mmCIF file of C-alpha atoms in Angstrom:
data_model
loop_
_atom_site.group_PDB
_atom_site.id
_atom_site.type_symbol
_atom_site.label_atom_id
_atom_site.label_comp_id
_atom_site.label_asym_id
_atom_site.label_seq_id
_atom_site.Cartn_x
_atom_site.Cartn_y
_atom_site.Cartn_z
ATOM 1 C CA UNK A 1252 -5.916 -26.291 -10.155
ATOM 2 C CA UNK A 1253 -5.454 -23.659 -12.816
ATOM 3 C CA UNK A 1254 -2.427 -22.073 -13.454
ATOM 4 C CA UNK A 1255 -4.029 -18.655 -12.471
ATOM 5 C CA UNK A 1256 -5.795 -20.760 -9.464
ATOM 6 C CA UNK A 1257 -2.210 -21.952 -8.647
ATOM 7 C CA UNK A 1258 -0.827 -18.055 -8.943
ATOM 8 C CA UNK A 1259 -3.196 -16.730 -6.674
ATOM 9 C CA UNK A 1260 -2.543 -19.239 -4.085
ATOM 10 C CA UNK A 1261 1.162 -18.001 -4.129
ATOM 11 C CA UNK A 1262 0.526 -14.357 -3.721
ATOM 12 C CA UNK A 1263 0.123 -12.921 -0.811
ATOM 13 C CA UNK A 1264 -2.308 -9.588 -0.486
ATOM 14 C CA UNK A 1265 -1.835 -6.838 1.913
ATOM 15 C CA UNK A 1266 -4.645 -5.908 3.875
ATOM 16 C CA UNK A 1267 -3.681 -2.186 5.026
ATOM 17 C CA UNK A 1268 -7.319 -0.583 4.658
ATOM 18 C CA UNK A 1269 -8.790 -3.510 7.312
ATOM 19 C CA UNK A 1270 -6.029 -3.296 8.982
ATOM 20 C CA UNK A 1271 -5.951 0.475 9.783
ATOM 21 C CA UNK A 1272 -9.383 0.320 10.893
ATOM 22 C CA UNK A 1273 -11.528 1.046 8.037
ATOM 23 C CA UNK A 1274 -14.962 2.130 8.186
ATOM 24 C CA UNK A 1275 -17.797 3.398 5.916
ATOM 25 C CA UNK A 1276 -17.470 6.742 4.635
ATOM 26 C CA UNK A 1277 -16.395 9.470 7.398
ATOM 27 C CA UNK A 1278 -16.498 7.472 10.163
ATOM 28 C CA UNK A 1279 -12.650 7.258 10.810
ATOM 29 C CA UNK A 1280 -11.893 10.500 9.147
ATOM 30 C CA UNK A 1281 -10.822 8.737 6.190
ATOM 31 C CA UNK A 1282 -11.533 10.961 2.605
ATOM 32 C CA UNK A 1283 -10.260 10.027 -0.604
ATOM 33 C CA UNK A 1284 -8.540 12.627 -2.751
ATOM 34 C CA UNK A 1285 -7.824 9.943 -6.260
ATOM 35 C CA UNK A 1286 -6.237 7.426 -4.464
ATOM 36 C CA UNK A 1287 -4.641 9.525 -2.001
ATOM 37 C CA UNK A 1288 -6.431 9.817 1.413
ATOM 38 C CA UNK A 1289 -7.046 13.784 2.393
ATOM 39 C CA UNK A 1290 -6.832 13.074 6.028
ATOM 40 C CA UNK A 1291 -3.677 10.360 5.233
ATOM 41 C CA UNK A 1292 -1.767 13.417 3.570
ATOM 42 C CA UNK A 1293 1.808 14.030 4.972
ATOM 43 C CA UNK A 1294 2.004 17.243 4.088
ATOM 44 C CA UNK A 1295 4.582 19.087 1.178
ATOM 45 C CA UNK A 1296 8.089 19.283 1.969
ATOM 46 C CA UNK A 1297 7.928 16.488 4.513
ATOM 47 C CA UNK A 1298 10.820 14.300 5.999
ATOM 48 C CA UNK A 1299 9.825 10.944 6.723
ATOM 49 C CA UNK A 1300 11.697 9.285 9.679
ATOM 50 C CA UNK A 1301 11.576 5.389 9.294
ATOM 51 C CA UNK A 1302 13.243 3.088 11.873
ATOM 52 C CA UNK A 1303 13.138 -0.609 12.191
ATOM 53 C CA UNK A 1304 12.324 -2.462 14.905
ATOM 54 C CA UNK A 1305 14.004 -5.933 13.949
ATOM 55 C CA UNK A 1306 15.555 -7.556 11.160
ATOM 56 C CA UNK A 1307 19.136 -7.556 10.633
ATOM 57 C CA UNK A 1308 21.092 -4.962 8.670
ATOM 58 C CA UNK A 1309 21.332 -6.363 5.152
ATOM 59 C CA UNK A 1310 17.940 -6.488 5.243
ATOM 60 C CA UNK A 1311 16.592 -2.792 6.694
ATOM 61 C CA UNK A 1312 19.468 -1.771 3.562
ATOM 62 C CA UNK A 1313 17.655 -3.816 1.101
ATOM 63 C CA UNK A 1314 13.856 -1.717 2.036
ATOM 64 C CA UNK A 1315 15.634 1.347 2.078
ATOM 65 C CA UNK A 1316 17.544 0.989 -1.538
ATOM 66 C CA UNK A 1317 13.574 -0.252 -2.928
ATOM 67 C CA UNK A 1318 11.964 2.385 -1.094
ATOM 68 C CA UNK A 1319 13.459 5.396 -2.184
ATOM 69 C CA UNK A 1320 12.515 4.499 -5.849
ATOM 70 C CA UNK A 1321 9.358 6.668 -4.468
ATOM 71 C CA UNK A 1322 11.184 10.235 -3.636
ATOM 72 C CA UNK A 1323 13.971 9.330 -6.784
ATOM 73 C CA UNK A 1324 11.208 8.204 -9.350
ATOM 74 C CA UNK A 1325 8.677 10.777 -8.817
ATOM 75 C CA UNK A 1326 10.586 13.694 -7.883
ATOM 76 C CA UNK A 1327 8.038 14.763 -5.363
ATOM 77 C CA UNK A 1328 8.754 17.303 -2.373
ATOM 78 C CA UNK A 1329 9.313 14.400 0.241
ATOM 79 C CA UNK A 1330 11.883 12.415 1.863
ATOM 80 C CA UNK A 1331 12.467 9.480 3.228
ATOM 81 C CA UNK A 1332 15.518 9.605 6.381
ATOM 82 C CA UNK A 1333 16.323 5.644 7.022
ATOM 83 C CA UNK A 1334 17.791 5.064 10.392
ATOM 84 C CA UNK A 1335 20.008 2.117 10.439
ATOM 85 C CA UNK A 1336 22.124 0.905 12.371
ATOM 86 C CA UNK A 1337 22.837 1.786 16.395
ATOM 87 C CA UNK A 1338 22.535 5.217 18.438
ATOM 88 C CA UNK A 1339 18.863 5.852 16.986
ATOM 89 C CA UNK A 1340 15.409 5.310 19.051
ATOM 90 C CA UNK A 1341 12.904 4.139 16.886
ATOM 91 C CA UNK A 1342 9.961 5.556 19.187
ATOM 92 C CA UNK A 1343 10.946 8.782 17.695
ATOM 93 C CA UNK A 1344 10.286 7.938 14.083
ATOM 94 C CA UNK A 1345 7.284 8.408 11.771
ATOM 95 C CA UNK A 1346 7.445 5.383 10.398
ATOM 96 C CA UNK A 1347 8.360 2.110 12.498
ATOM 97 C CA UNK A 1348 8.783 -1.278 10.821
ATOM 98 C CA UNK A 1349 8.573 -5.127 11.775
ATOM 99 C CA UNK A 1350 9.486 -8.032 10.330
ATOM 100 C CA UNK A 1351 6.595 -10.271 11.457
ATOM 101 C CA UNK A 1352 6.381 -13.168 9.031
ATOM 102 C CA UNK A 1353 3.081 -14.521 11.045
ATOM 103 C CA UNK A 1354 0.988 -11.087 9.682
ATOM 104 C CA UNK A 1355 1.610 -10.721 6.146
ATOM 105 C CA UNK A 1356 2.050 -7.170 4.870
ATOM 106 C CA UNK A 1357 0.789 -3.971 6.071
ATOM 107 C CA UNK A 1358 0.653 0.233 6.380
ATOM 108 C CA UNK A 1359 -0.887 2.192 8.176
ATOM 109 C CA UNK A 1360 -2.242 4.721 5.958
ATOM 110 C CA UNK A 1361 -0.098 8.096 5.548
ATOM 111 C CA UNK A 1362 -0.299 10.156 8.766
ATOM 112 C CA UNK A 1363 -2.607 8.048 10.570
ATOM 113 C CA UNK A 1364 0.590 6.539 12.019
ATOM 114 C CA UNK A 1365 0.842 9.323 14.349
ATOM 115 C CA UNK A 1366 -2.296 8.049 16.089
ATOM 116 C CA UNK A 1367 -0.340 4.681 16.714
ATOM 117 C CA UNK A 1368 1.208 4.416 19.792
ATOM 118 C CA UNK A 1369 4.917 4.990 19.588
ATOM 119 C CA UNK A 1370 6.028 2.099 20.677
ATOM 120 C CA UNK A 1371 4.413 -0.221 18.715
ATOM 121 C CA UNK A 1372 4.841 -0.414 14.017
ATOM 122 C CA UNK A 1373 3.341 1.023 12.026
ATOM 123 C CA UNK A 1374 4.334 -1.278 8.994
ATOM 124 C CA UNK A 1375 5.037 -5.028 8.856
ATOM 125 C CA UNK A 1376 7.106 -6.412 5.702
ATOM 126 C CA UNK A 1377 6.647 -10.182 6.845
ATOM 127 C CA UNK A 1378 6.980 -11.494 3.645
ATOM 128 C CA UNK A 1379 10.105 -9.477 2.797
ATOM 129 C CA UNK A 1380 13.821 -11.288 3.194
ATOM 130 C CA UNK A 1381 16.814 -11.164 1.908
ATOM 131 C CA UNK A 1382 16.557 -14.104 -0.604
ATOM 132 C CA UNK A 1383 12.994 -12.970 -2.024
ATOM 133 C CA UNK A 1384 13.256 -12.721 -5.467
ATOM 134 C CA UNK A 1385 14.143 -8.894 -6.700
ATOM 135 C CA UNK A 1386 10.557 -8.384 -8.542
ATOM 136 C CA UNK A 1387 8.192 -9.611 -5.191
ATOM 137 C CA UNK A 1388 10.394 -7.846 -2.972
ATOM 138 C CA UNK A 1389 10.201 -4.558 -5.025
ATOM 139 C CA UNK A 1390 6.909 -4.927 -4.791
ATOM 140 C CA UNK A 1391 5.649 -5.290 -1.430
ATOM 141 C CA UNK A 1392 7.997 -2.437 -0.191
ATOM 142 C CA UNK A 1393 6.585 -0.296 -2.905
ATOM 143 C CA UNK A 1394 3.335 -0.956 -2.134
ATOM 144 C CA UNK A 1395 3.313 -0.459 1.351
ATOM 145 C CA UNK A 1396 5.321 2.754 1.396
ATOM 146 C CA UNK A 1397 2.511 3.316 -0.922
ATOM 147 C CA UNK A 1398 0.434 3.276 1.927
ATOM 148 C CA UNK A 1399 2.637 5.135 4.266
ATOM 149 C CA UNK A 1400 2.587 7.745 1.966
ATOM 150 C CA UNK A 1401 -1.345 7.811 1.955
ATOM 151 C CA UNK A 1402 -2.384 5.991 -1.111
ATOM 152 C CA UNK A 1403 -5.155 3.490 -0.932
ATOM 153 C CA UNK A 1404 -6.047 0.511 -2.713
ATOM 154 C CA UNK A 1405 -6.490 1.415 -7.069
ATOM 155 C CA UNK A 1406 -9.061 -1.051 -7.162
ATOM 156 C CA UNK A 1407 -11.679 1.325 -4.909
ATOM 157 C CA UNK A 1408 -11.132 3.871 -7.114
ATOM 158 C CA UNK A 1409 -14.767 4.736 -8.290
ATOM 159 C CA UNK A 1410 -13.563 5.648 -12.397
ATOM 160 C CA UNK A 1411 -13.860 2.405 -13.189
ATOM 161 C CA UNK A 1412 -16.261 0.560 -10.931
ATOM 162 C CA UNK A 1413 -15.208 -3.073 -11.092
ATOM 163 C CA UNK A 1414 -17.739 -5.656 -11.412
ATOM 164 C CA UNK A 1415 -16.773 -8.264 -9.270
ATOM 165 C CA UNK A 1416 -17.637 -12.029 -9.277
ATOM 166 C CA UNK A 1417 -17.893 -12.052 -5.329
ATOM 167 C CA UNK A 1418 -19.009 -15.190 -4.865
ATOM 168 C CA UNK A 1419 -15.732 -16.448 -6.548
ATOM 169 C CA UNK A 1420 -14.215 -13.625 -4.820
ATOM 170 C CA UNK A 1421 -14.932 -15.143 -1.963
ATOM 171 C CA UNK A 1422 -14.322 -18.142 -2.371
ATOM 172 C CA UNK A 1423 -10.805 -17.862 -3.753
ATOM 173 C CA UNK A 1424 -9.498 -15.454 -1.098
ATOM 174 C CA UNK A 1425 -10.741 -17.435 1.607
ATOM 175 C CA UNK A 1426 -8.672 -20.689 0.002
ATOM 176 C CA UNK A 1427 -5.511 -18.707 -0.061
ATOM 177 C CA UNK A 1428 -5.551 -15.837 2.456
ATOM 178 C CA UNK A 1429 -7.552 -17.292 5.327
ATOM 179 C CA UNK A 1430 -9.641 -14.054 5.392
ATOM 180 C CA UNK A 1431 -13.078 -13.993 6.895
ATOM 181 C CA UNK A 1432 -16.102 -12.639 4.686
ATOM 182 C CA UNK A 1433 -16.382 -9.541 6.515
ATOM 183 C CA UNK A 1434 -12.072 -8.935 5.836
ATOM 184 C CA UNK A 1435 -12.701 -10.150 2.046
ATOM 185 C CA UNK A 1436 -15.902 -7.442 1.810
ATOM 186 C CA UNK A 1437 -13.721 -4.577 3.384
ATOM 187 C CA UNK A 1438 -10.451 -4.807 1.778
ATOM 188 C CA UNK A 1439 -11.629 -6.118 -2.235
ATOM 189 C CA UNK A 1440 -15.695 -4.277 -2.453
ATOM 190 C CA UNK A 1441 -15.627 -1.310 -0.767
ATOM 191 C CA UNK A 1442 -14.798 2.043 -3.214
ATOM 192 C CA UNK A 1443 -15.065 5.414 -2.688
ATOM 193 C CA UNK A 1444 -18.043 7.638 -4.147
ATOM 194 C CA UNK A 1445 -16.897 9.899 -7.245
ATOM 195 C CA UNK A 1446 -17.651 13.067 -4.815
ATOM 196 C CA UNK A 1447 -14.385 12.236 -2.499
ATOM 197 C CA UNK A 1448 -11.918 11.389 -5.490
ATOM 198 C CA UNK A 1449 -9.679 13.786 -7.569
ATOM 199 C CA UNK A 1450 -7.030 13.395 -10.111
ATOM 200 C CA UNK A 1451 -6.699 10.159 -11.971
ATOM 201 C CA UNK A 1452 -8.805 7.711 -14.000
ATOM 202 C CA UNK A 1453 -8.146 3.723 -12.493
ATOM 203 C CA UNK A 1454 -4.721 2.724 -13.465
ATOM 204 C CA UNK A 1455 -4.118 -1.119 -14.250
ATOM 205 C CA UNK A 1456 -0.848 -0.908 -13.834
ATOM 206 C CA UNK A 1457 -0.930 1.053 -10.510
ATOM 207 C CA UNK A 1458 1.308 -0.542 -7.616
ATOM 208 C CA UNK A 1459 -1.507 0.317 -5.376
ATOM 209 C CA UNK A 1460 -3.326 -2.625 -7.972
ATOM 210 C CA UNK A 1461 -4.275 -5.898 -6.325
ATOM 211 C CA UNK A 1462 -3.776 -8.529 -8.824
ATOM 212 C CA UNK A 1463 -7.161 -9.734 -10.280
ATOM 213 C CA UNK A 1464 -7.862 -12.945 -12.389
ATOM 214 C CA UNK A 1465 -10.128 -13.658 -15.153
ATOM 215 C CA UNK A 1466 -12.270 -15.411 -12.680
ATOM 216 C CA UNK A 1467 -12.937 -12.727 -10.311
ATOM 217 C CA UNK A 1468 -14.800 -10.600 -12.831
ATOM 218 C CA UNK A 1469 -18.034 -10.697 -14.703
ATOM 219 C CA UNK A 1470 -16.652 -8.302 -17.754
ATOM 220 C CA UNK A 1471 -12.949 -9.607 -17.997
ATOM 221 C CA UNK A 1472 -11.460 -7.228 -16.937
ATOM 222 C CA UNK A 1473 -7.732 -8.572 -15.596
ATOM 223 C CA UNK A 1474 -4.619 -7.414 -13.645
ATOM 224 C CA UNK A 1475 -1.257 -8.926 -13.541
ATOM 225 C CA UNK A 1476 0.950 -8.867 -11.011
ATOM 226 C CA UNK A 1477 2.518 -4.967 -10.428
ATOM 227 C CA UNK A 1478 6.158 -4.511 -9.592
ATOM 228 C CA UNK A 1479 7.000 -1.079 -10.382
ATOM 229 C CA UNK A 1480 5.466 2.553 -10.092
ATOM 230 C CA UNK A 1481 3.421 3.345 -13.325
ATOM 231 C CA UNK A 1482 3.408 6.498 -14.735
ATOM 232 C CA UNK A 1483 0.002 7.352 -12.815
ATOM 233 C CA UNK A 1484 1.983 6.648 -9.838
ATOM 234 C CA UNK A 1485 4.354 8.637 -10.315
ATOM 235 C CA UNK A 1486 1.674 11.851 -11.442
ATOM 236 C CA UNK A 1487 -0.344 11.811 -8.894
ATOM 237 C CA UNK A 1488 2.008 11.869 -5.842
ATOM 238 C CA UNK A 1489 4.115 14.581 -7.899
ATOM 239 C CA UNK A 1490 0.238 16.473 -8.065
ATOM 240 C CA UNK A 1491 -0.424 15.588 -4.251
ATOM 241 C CA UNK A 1492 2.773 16.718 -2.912
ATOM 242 C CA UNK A 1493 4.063 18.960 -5.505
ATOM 243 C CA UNK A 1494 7.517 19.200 -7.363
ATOM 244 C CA UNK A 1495 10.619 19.049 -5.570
ATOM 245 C CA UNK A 1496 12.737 22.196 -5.308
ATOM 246 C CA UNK A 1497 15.772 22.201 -7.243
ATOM 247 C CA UNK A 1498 18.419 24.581 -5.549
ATOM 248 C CA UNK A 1499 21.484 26.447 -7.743
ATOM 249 C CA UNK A 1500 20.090 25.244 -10.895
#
């Protein structure tokens, strides 16, 4: 095995877009606006409510601390309100979280969790414990709050269509994900057409960025493995949800 080979089979990909139901253009509602979904869109000035449902406390502290690198970072007009602790009901909140190891990582995209029934997540973090290393765990919780906040996938951005082996595609994420065809097709193929997309050009270095090896591409064009929000990140929720007020300045 190669040592990219042996890197893949280590990572672990999150699967949001098949997991939230997703369907060819318009048929869930679903719009892209760059790689922020129209429909998915919180709204400016929002307060996001996020409660856990499971995992002990060290550990709901450890999401929150990488989590709000999205409001502190960015300086967008949003918010994140972590419950913790007793005396809150976590039916009440926007965004509900698991610890599921058995189901990977996922989001449900942006304000599509208010279609989920309350009692039931509307994230999972399965790979996320205390002892994962600082750069993984940054990144997962990024990514999917990512999604919670409405981005997609940077890889289905239609700037740069990629041009994808998909037969070693295939092959590879079958090996080390267990996904079926029809998962591999929806989640890694599928972009959006240049008529639903706004603001930026694909970004490399995106969290929303799916690592992608040598291999998988017919033009060599490569990803490594994202931890942090890139400065396209960072732009383009500031653009989608506008600049947070400053008061008494």
């Amino acid at each position: 095995m190669s040592s990219s080979d042996a890197s893949l089979h280590d990572h672990r990909f999150c699967s949001s877009l098949e997991d939230a139901g997703f369907q060819a253009n318009g048929a869930n509602g679903f719009h892209a606006r760059a790689a922020l979904l129209n429909a998915a869109f919180w709204g400016r000035g929002v307060r996001l409510r996020v409660a856990f449902m499971g995992g002990e406390i060290a550990l709901q502290k450890r999401v929150e601390a990488l989590a709000m690198a999205w409001p502190d970072e960015t300086g967008a007009n949003f918010g994140f309100d972590f419950w913790i602790g007793q005396g809150h009901d976590p039916t009440e909140a926007d965004i509900r979280i698991t610890f599921d190891g058995g189901l990977g990582s996922f989001s449900v995209l942006g304000r599509f969790a208010q279609t989920v029934d309350r009692t039931q997540r509307t994230m999972n973090l399965g790979w996320m414990t205390t002892d994962l290393p600082q750069a993984d765990a940054r990144a997962v919780v990024l990514h999917e709050f990512g999604h919670a906040l409405g981005l997609v996938h940077e890889h289905m951005n239609p700037a740069r269509p990629i041009d994808w082996n998909r037969d070693k595609v295939r092959e590879d994420m079958r090996a080390s994900q267990g996904w079926s065809d029809d998962k591999i097709d929806a989640n890694m193929f599928r972009r959006y057409d240049r008529t639903e997309v706004f603001g930026t050009d694909v970004d490399p270095s995106s969290i929303m960025m799916y690592p992608i090896p040598p291999g998988w591409t017919r033009d060599g064009f490569t990803v490594g493995f994202n931890t942090i929000l890139s400065a396209a990140d960072k732009a383009l929720i500031r653009e989608a949800y506008g600049v947070r007020p400053v008061f008494g300045g």
